[in-house]
PDB file of C-alpha atoms in Angstrom:
ATOM      1  CA  MET P 243      -4.116  11.410 -24.750  1.00 80.00           C
ATOM      2  CA  LYS P 244      -6.721  13.862 -23.527  1.00 82.00           C
ATOM      3  CA  ASP P 245      -8.872  10.871 -22.165  1.00 90.00           C
ATOM      4  CA  ILE P 246      -5.884   9.442 -20.317  1.00 92.00           C
ATOM      5  CA  LEU P 247      -5.205  12.896 -18.682  1.00 92.00           C
ATOM      6  CA  GLN P 248      -8.875  13.294 -17.765  1.00 94.00           C
ATOM      7  CA  LYS P 249      -8.968   9.814 -16.112  1.00 92.00           C
ATOM      8  CA  THR P 250      -5.756  10.511 -14.265  1.00 92.00           C
ATOM      9  CA  VAL P 251      -7.094  13.768 -12.830  1.00 94.00           C
ATOM     10  CA  GLN P 252     -10.391  11.845 -11.921  1.00 93.00           C
ATOM     11  CA  ILE P 253      -8.585   9.233 -10.113  1.00 93.00           C
ATOM     12  CA  ALA P 254      -6.259  11.764  -8.305  1.00 95.00           C
ATOM     13  CA  LYS P 255      -9.413  13.609  -7.107  1.00 95.00           C
ATOM     14  CA  LYS P 256     -10.962  10.457  -5.792  1.00 95.00           C
ATOM     15  CA  TYR P 257      -7.983   8.931  -4.077  1.00 97.00           C
ATOM     16  CA  PRO P 258      -5.525  11.852  -2.973  1.00 97.00           C
ATOM     17  CA  PHE P 259      -4.363  10.287   0.193  1.00 98.00           C
ATOM     18  CA  SER P 260      -3.887   6.877  -1.313  1.00 97.00           C
ATOM     19  CA  ILE P 261      -1.628   8.378  -3.991  1.00 97.00           C
ATOM     20  CA  CYS P 262       0.391  10.264  -1.449  1.00 97.00           C
ATOM     21  CA  CYS P 263       0.844   7.155   0.675  1.00 98.00           C
ATOM     22  CA  ILE P 264       2.015   5.207  -2.448  1.00 98.00           C
ATOM     23  CA  VAL P 265       4.455   7.973  -3.411  1.00 97.00           C
ATOM     24  CA  LEU P 266       5.692   8.086   0.231  1.00 97.00           C
ATOM     25  CA  ILE P 267       6.363   4.299   0.112  1.00 97.00           C
ATOM     26  CA  TRP P 268       8.422   4.593  -3.011  1.00 97.00           C
ATOM     27  CA  ILE P 269      10.380   7.452  -1.709  1.00 96.00           C
ATOM     28  CA  LEU P 270      10.986   5.837   1.669  1.00 94.00           C
ATOM     29  CA  SER P 271      11.978   2.619   0.004  1.00 94.00           C
ATOM     30  CA  PHE P 272      14.999   4.109  -1.769  1.00 95.00           C
ATOM     31  CA  LEU P 273      16.369   6.510   0.817  1.00 92.00           C
ATOM     32  CA  PRO P 274      19.371   5.400   2.758  1.00 88.00           C
ATOM     33  CA  PHE P 275      18.012   4.357   6.106  1.00 77.00           C
ATOM     34  CA  PRO P 276      19.918   5.468   9.165  1.00 75.00           C
ATOM     35  CA  GLU P 277      20.437   3.182  12.255  1.00 72.00           C
ATOM     36  CA  MET P 278      17.856   3.933  14.998  1.00 69.00           C
ATOM     37  CA  GLU P 279      19.372   3.671  18.330  1.00 71.00           C
ATOM     38  CA  GLY P 280      17.126   1.912  20.955  1.00 69.00           C
ATOM     39  CA  LEU P 281      15.040   0.147  18.229  1.00 68.00           C
ATOM     40  CA  GLU P 282      17.473  -2.669  17.875  1.00 71.00           C
ATOM     41  CA  ASP P 283      15.867  -4.251  20.999  1.00 72.00           C
ATOM     42  CA  VAL P 284      12.430  -4.421  19.343  1.00 72.00           C
ATOM     43  CA  PRO P 285      12.140  -7.797  17.578  1.00 78.00           C
ATOM     44  CA  PHE P 286      11.444  -7.691  14.014  1.00 83.00           C
ATOM     45  CA  VAL P 287      11.083  -3.866  14.137  1.00 82.00           C
ATOM     46  CA  ASP P 288      11.753  -3.666  10.390  1.00 87.00           C
ATOM     47  CA  LYS P 289       9.103  -6.218   9.640  1.00 92.00           C
ATOM     48  CA  TRP P 290       6.526  -4.542  11.797  1.00 92.00           C
ATOM     49  CA  THR P 291       7.362  -1.274   9.944  1.00 92.00           C
ATOM     50  CA  HIS P 292       6.572  -3.009   6.596  1.00 96.00           C
ATOM     51  CA  VAL P 293       3.237  -4.328   8.009  1.00 97.00           C
ATOM     52  CA  VAL P 294       2.232  -0.906   9.228  1.00 97.00           C
ATOM     53  CA  MET P 295       3.318   0.932   6.141  1.00 97.00           C
ATOM     54  CA  TYR P 296       1.534  -1.315   3.588  1.00 98.00           C
ATOM     55  CA  GLY P 297      -1.443  -1.962   5.894  1.00 98.00           C
ATOM     56  CA  GLY P 298      -1.915   1.703   6.404  1.00 98.00           C
ATOM     57  CA  THR P 299      -1.595   2.509   2.809  1.00 98.00           C
ATOM     58  CA  CYS P 300      -4.025  -0.165   1.691  1.00 98.00           C
ATOM     59  CA  GLY P 301      -6.357   0.866   4.543  1.00 98.00           C
ATOM     60  CA  VAL P 302      -6.355   4.317   3.057  1.00 98.00           C
ATOM     61  CA  ILE P 303      -7.166   2.878  -0.381  1.00 97.00           C
ATOM     62  CA  TRP P 304     -10.107   0.979   1.050  1.00 97.00           C
ATOM     63  CA  THR P 305     -11.415   3.873   3.075  1.00 96.00           C
ATOM     64  CA  GLU P 306     -11.279   6.285   0.007  1.00 96.00           C
ATOM     65  CA  TYR P 307     -12.967   3.550  -2.199  1.00 96.00           C
ATOM     66  CA  ILE P 308     -15.675   2.834   0.220  1.00 95.00           C
ATOM     67  CA  ARG P 309     -16.534   6.558   0.735  1.00 93.00           C
ATOM     68  CA  GLN P 310     -16.851   6.990  -3.105  1.00 91.00           C
ATOM     69  CA  HIS P 311     -18.793   3.814  -3.884  1.00 92.00           C
ATOM     70  CA  LEU P 312     -22.077   2.372  -2.707  1.00 88.00           C
ATOM     71  CA  THR P 313     -21.119  -1.233  -3.478  1.00 91.00           C
ATOM     72  CA  LEU P 314     -17.941  -3.040  -3.528  1.00 94.00           C
ATOM     73  CA  ASP P 315     -16.448  -4.203  -6.935  1.00 95.00           C
ATOM     74  CA  GLY P 316     -14.617  -7.412  -5.865  1.00 93.00           C
ATOM     75  CA  GLU P 317     -12.571  -7.584  -9.005  1.00 95.00           C
ATOM     76  CA  LYS P 318     -11.341  -3.928  -8.723  1.00 93.00           C
ATOM     77  CA  LEU P 319     -10.571  -4.290  -5.025  1.00 95.00           C
ATOM     78  CA  PHE P 320      -8.803  -7.629  -5.598  1.00 96.00           C
ATOM     79  CA  PHE P 321      -6.590  -6.016  -8.267  1.00 96.00           C
ATOM     80  CA  TYR P 322      -6.006  -2.477  -6.920  1.00 95.00           C
ATOM     81  CA  ALA P 323      -6.237  -2.933  -3.143  1.00 96.00           C
ATOM     82  CA  TRP P 324      -4.643  -6.463  -2.854  1.00 97.00           C
ATOM     83  CA  LEU P 325      -2.717  -7.825  -5.858  1.00 98.00           C
ATOM     84  CA  LEU P 326      -1.131  -4.506  -7.144  1.00 97.00           C
ATOM     85  CA  PRO P 327       0.370  -3.450  -3.819  1.00 98.00           C
ATOM     86  CA  ILE P 328       1.821  -6.847  -3.310  1.00 98.00           C
ATOM     87  CA  VAL P 329       3.270  -6.924  -6.946  1.00 98.00           C
ATOM     88  CA  MET P 330       4.510  -3.271  -6.179  1.00 98.00           C
ATOM     89  CA  SER P 331       6.179  -4.548  -3.011  1.00 98.00           C
ATOM     90  CA  GLY P 332       8.026  -7.139  -5.029  1.00 97.00           C
ATOM     91  CA  VAL P 333       9.178  -4.664  -7.577  1.00 98.00           C
ATOM     92  CA  ILE P 334      10.521  -2.433  -4.887  1.00 97.00           C
ATOM     93  CA  GLU P 335      12.330  -5.340  -3.197  1.00 97.00           C
ATOM     94  CA  LEU P 336      13.893  -6.321  -6.497  1.00 97.00           C
ATOM     95  CA  LEU P 337      14.841  -2.700  -7.287  1.00 97.00           C
ATOM     96  CA  GLN P 338      16.406  -2.362  -3.825  1.00 96.00           C
ATOM     97  CA  GLU P 339      18.496  -5.630  -4.187  1.00 95.00           C
ATOM     98  CA  TYR P 340      19.668  -4.905  -7.785  1.00 96.00           C
ATOM     99  CA  CYS P 341      19.723  -1.170  -8.314  1.00 95.00           C
ATOM    100  CA  THR P 342      20.994   0.238  -5.031  1.00 93.00           C
ATOM    101  CA  THR P 343      24.118  -0.326  -3.032  1.00 90.00           C
ATOM    102  CA  TYR P 344      22.701   0.739   0.234  1.00 89.00           C
ATOM    103  CA  ARG P 345      19.421  -1.129   0.371  1.00 88.00           C
ATOM    104  CA  GLY P 346      18.761  -4.898   0.069  1.00 89.00           C
ATOM    105  CA  GLY P 347      15.711  -6.723  -1.052  1.00 91.00           C
ATOM    106  CA  GLU P 348      14.346  -9.309   1.258  1.00 93.00           C
ATOM    107  CA  TRP P 349      11.649 -12.000   0.881  1.00 95.00           C
ATOM    108  CA  LEU P 350      10.645 -11.417   4.392  1.00 96.00           C
ATOM    109  CA  ASP P 351       9.995  -7.722   3.817  1.00 96.00           C
ATOM    110  CA  MET P 352       7.658  -8.820   0.861  1.00 97.00           C
ATOM    111  CA  ALA P 353       6.002 -11.178   3.252  1.00 97.00           C
ATOM    112  CA  ALA P 354       5.476  -8.484   5.885  1.00 98.00           C
ATOM    113  CA  ASN P 355       4.246  -6.141   3.194  1.00 98.00           C
ATOM    114  CA  SER P 356       1.784  -8.820   2.038  1.00 98.00           C
ATOM    115  CA  THR P 357       0.561  -9.385   5.490  1.00 98.00           C
ATOM    116  CA  GLY P 358      -0.189  -5.613   5.973  1.00 98.00           C
ATOM    117  CA  VAL P 359      -1.990  -5.568   2.635  1.00 98.00           C
ATOM    118  CA  THR P 360      -4.100  -8.540   3.588  1.00 98.00           C
ATOM    119  CA  LEU P 361      -4.912  -7.068   7.102  1.00 98.00           C
ATOM    120  CA  ALA P 362      -6.079  -3.923   5.154  1.00 98.00           C
ATOM    121  CA  VAL P 363      -8.637  -6.256   3.369  1.00 97.00           C
ATOM    122  CA  VAL P 364      -9.994  -7.343   6.647  1.00 97.00           C
ATOM    123  CA  TYR P 365     -10.164  -3.699   7.756  1.00 97.00           C
ATOM    124  CA  GLY P 366     -11.893  -2.718   4.498  1.00 96.00           C
ATOM    125  CA  LEU P 367     -14.528  -5.283   4.730  1.00 96.00           C
ATOM    126  CA  LEU P 368     -15.311  -4.501   8.357  1.00 96.00           C
ATOM    127  CA  PHE P 369     -15.221  -0.684   7.576  1.00 95.00           C
ATOM    128  CA  HIS P 370     -17.679  -1.339   4.636  1.00 94.00           C
ATOM    129  CA  TYR P 371     -19.999  -3.391   6.809  1.00 93.00           C
ATOM    130  CA  PHE P 372     -20.250  -0.808   9.568  1.00 91.00           C
ATOM    131  CA  TYR P 373     -19.878   2.371   7.350  1.00 83.00           C
ATOM    132  CA  LYS P 374     -22.648   1.483   5.055  1.00 76.00           C
ATOM    133  CA  LYS P 375     -25.084   0.234   7.652  1.00 67.00           C
TER     134      LYS P 375
END
């Protein structure tokens, strides 16, 4: 148990902004969302929000990872900075659909989330290339 606590504290010290972004996504995903006047004219505003939210969060994960490590561990990054956020997105969409009465899960939301996560991979690779030069 002590080892788990130490590992958790170590991760929290290395990735504080990433953890805050992930917690924020979970909170925002389950709050009732008010109608925003004026934004209904923006095509796919909801989907753009998802792309930015997940792209931004995963961009923060990449940034904190690159600043902490000299080399990229492809397996870890594939799992923690690409696959896990997409799975989290799917879990949130399912919970919104089946566990709330005021939010609904949508496949297009998950597609937008996945797009944001994938764009963050491109950002992360470019950031690593230029940051470590």
